[in-house]
Short mmCIF file of C-alpha atoms in Angstrom, two decimals:
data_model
loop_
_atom_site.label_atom_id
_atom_site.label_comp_id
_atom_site.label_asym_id
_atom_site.label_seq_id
_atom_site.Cartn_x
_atom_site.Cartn_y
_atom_site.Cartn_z
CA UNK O 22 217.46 244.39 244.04
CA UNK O 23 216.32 240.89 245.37
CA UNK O 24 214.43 241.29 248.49
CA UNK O 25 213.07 238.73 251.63
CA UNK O 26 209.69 240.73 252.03
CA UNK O 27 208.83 238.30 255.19
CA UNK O 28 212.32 238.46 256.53
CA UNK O 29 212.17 242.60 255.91
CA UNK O 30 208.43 242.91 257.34
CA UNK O 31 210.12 240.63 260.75
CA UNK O 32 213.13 242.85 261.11
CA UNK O 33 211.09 246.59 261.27
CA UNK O 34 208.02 244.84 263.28
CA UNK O 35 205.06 245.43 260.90
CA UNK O 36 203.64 244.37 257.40
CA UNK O 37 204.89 246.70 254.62
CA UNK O 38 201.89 245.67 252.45
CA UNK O 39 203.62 242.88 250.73
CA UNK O 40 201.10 240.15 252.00
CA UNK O 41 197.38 240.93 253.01
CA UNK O 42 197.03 240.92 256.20
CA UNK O 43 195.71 237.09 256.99
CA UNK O 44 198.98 235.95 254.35
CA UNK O 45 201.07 237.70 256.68
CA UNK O 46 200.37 236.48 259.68
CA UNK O 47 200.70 232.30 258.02
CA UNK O 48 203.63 233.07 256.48
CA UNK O 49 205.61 234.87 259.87
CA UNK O 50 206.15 232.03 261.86
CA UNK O 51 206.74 234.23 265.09
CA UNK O 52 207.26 238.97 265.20
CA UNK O 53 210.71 237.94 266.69
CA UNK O 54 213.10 240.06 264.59
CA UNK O 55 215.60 237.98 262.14
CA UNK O 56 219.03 235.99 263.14
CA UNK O 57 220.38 233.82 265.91
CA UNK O 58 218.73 235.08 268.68
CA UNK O 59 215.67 236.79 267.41
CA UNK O 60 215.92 239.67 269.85
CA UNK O 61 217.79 242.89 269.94
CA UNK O 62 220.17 243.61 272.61
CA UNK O 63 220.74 246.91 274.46
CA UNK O 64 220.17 249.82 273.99
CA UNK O 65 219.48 251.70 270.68
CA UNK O 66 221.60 254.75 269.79
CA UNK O 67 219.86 258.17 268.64
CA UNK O 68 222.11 257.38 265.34
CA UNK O 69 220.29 254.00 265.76
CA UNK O 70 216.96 254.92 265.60
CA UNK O 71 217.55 257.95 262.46
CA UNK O 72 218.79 254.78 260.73
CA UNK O 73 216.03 252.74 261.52
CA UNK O 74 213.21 255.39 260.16
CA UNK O 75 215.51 256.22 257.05
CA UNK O 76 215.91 251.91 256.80
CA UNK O 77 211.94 251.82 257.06
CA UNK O 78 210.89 254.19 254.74
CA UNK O 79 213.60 253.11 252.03
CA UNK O 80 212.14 249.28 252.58
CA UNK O 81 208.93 250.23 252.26
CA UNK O 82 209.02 252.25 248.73
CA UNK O 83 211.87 249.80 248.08
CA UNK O 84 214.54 252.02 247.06
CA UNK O 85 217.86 251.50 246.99
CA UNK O 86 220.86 254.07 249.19
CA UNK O 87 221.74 255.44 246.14
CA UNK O 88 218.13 256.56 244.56
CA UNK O 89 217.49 257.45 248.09
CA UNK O 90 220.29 259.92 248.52
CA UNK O 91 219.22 261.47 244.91
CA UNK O 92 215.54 262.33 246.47
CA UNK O 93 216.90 263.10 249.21
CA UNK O 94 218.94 266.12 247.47
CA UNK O 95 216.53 266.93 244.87
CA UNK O 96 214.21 267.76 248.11
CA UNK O 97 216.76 269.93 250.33
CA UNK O 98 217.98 271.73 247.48
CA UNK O 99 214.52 273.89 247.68
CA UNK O 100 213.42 273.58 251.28
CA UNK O 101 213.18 270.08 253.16
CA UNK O 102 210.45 268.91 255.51
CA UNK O 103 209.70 264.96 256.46
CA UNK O 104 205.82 265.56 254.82
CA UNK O 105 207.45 266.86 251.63
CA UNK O 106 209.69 263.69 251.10
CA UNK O 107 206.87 261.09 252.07
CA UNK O 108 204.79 263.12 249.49
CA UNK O 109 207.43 263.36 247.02
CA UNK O 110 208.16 259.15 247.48
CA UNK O 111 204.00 258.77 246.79
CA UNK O 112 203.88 260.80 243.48
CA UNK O 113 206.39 258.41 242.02
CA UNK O 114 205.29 256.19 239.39
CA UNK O 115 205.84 253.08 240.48
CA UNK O 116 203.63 253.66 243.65
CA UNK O 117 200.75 255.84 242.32
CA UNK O 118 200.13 252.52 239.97
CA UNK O 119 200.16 250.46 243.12
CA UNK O 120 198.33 253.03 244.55
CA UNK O 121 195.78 252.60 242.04
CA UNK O 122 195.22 248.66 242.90
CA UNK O 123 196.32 248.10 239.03
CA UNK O 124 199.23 245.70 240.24
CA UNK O 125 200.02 243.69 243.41
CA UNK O 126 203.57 245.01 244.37
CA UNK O 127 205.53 248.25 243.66
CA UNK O 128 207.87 245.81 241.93
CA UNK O 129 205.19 244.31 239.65
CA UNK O 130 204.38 247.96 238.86
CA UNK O 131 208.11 248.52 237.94
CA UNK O 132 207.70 245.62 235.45
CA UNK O 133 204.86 247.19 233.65
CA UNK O 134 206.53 250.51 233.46
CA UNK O 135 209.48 248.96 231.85
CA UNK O 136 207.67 246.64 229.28
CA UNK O 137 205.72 249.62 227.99
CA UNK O 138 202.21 249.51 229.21
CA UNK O 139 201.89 252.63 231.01
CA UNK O 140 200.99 256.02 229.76
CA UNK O 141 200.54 259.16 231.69
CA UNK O 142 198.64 262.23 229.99
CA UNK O 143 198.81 259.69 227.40
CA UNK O 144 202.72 259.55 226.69
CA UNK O 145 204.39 256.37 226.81
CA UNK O 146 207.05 256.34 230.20
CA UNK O 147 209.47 254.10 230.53
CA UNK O 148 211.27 254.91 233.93
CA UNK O 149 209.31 254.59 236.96
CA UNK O 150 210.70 257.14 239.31
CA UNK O 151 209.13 259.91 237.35
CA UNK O 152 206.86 262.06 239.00
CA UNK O 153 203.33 262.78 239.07
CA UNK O 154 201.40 265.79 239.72
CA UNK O 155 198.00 266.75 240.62
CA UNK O 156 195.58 266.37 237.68
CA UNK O 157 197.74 263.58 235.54
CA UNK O 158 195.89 260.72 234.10
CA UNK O 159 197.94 257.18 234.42
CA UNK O 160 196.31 254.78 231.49
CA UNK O 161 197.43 251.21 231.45
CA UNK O 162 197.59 249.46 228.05
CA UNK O 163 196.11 245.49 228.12
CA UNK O 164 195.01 245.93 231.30
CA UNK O 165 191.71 243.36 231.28
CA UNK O 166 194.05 240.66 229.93
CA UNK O 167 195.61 240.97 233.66
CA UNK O 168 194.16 238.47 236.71
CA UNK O 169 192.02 240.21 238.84
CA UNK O 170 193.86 239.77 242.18
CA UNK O 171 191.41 241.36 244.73
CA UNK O 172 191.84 238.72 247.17
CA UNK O 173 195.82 238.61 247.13
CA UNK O 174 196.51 242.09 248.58
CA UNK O 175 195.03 245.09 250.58
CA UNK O 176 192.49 246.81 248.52
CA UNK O 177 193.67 251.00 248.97
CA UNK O 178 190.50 253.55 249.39
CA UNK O 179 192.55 256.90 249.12
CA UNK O 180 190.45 260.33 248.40
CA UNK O 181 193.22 261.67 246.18
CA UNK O 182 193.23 259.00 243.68
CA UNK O 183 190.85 258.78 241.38
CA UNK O 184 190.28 255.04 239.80
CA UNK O 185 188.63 253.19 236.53
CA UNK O 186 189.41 250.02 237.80
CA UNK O 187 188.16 248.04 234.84
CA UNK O 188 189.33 250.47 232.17
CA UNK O 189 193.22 250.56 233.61
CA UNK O 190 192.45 254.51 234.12
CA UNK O 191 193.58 257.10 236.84
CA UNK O 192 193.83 260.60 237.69
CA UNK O 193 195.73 262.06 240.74
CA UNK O 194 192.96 264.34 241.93
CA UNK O 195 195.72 266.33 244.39
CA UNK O 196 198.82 266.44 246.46
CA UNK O 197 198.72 263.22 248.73
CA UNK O 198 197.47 262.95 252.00
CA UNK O 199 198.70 259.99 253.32
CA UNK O 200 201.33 259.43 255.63
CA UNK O 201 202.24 256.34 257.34
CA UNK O 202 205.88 257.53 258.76
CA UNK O 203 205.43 259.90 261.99
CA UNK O 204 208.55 261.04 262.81
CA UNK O 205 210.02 265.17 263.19
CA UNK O 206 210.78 267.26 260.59
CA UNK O 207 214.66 267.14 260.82
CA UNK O 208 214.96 263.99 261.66
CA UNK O 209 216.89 262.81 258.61
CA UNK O 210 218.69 265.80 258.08
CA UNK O 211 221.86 264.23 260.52
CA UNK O 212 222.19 261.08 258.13
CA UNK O 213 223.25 262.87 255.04
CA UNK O 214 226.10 265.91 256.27
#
């Protein structure tokens, strides 16, 4: 799935940690939102603004409608609140190693998943939406012959992750805590009837 991070970042009005924060602001020539005219017109719809949440949060774990609608089953099989599915889209793979500050994008964190380099409780995995509970160790293999790219990205500080930077080692401590979506509970619960 090819993406336009500065085009997406314009569009929903804030930086979705692609750049750090002084790339961001050289590389958006103006917060105007994408196309001709750069502004929206109107009014919004209520069915306009669930689509804009459930358009943010898929852009910002970068998932695509159809993974989306999969989670979003999975979830209201058993019971369904908003916390649960931003809690349920951090414990994925993918993220917890960007999480970690082990790779600069979720996308660069795919890559290593694929190729092989990461092991969790040490068992080689291969597909990155798998998910992570509390107490799991993430190891990544070859992980000093890696560039050090502190100054290229946001540096995360999260109390639930625990971090060996230089060793490519990690342990979800517990459940996260971090939610960067406020919106109700049932909020997405109209999209998908």
């Amino acid at each position: 799935m090819k993406i336009k991070k500065n085009k997406i970042c314009r569009r929903e009005g804030e930086n979705f940690e692609f750049f750090s924060e002084k790339k961001f602001f050289s590389k958006t020539r103006s917060l105007l939102t994408p196309g001709e005219h750069g502004t929206d017109k109107g009014k919004i719809s209520d069915y306009g603004m669930l689509l804009r949440i459930k358009q943010k949060i898929k852009r910002y774990y970068i998932l695509s409608e159809k993974t989306f609608k999969l989670i979003y089953k999975k979830i209201s099989r058993k019971f369904f609140f908003c916390e649960d599915l931003v809690n349920f889209l951090e414990r994925r793979l993918d993220n917890i190693i960007y999480r970690m500050n082990f790779t600069l994008s979720r996308k660069n964190s795919r890559q290593k998943i694929l190729h092989g380099f990461v092991y969790v409780n040490y068992k080689k995995v291969k597909f990155s939406s798998f998910i992570i509970d509390s107490g799991d160790s993430v190891y990544i293999e070859n992980f000093l012959n890696l560039k050090f790219l502190y100054d290229c990205k946001n540096f995360f500080n999260l109390n639930w992750v625990f971090t060996n930077y230089f060793n490519g080692f990690g342990i979800l401590l517990f459940l996260p805590n971090y939610f960067k979506f406020n919106f109700s509970k049932n909020i997405i619960l109209d999209i998908y009837k």
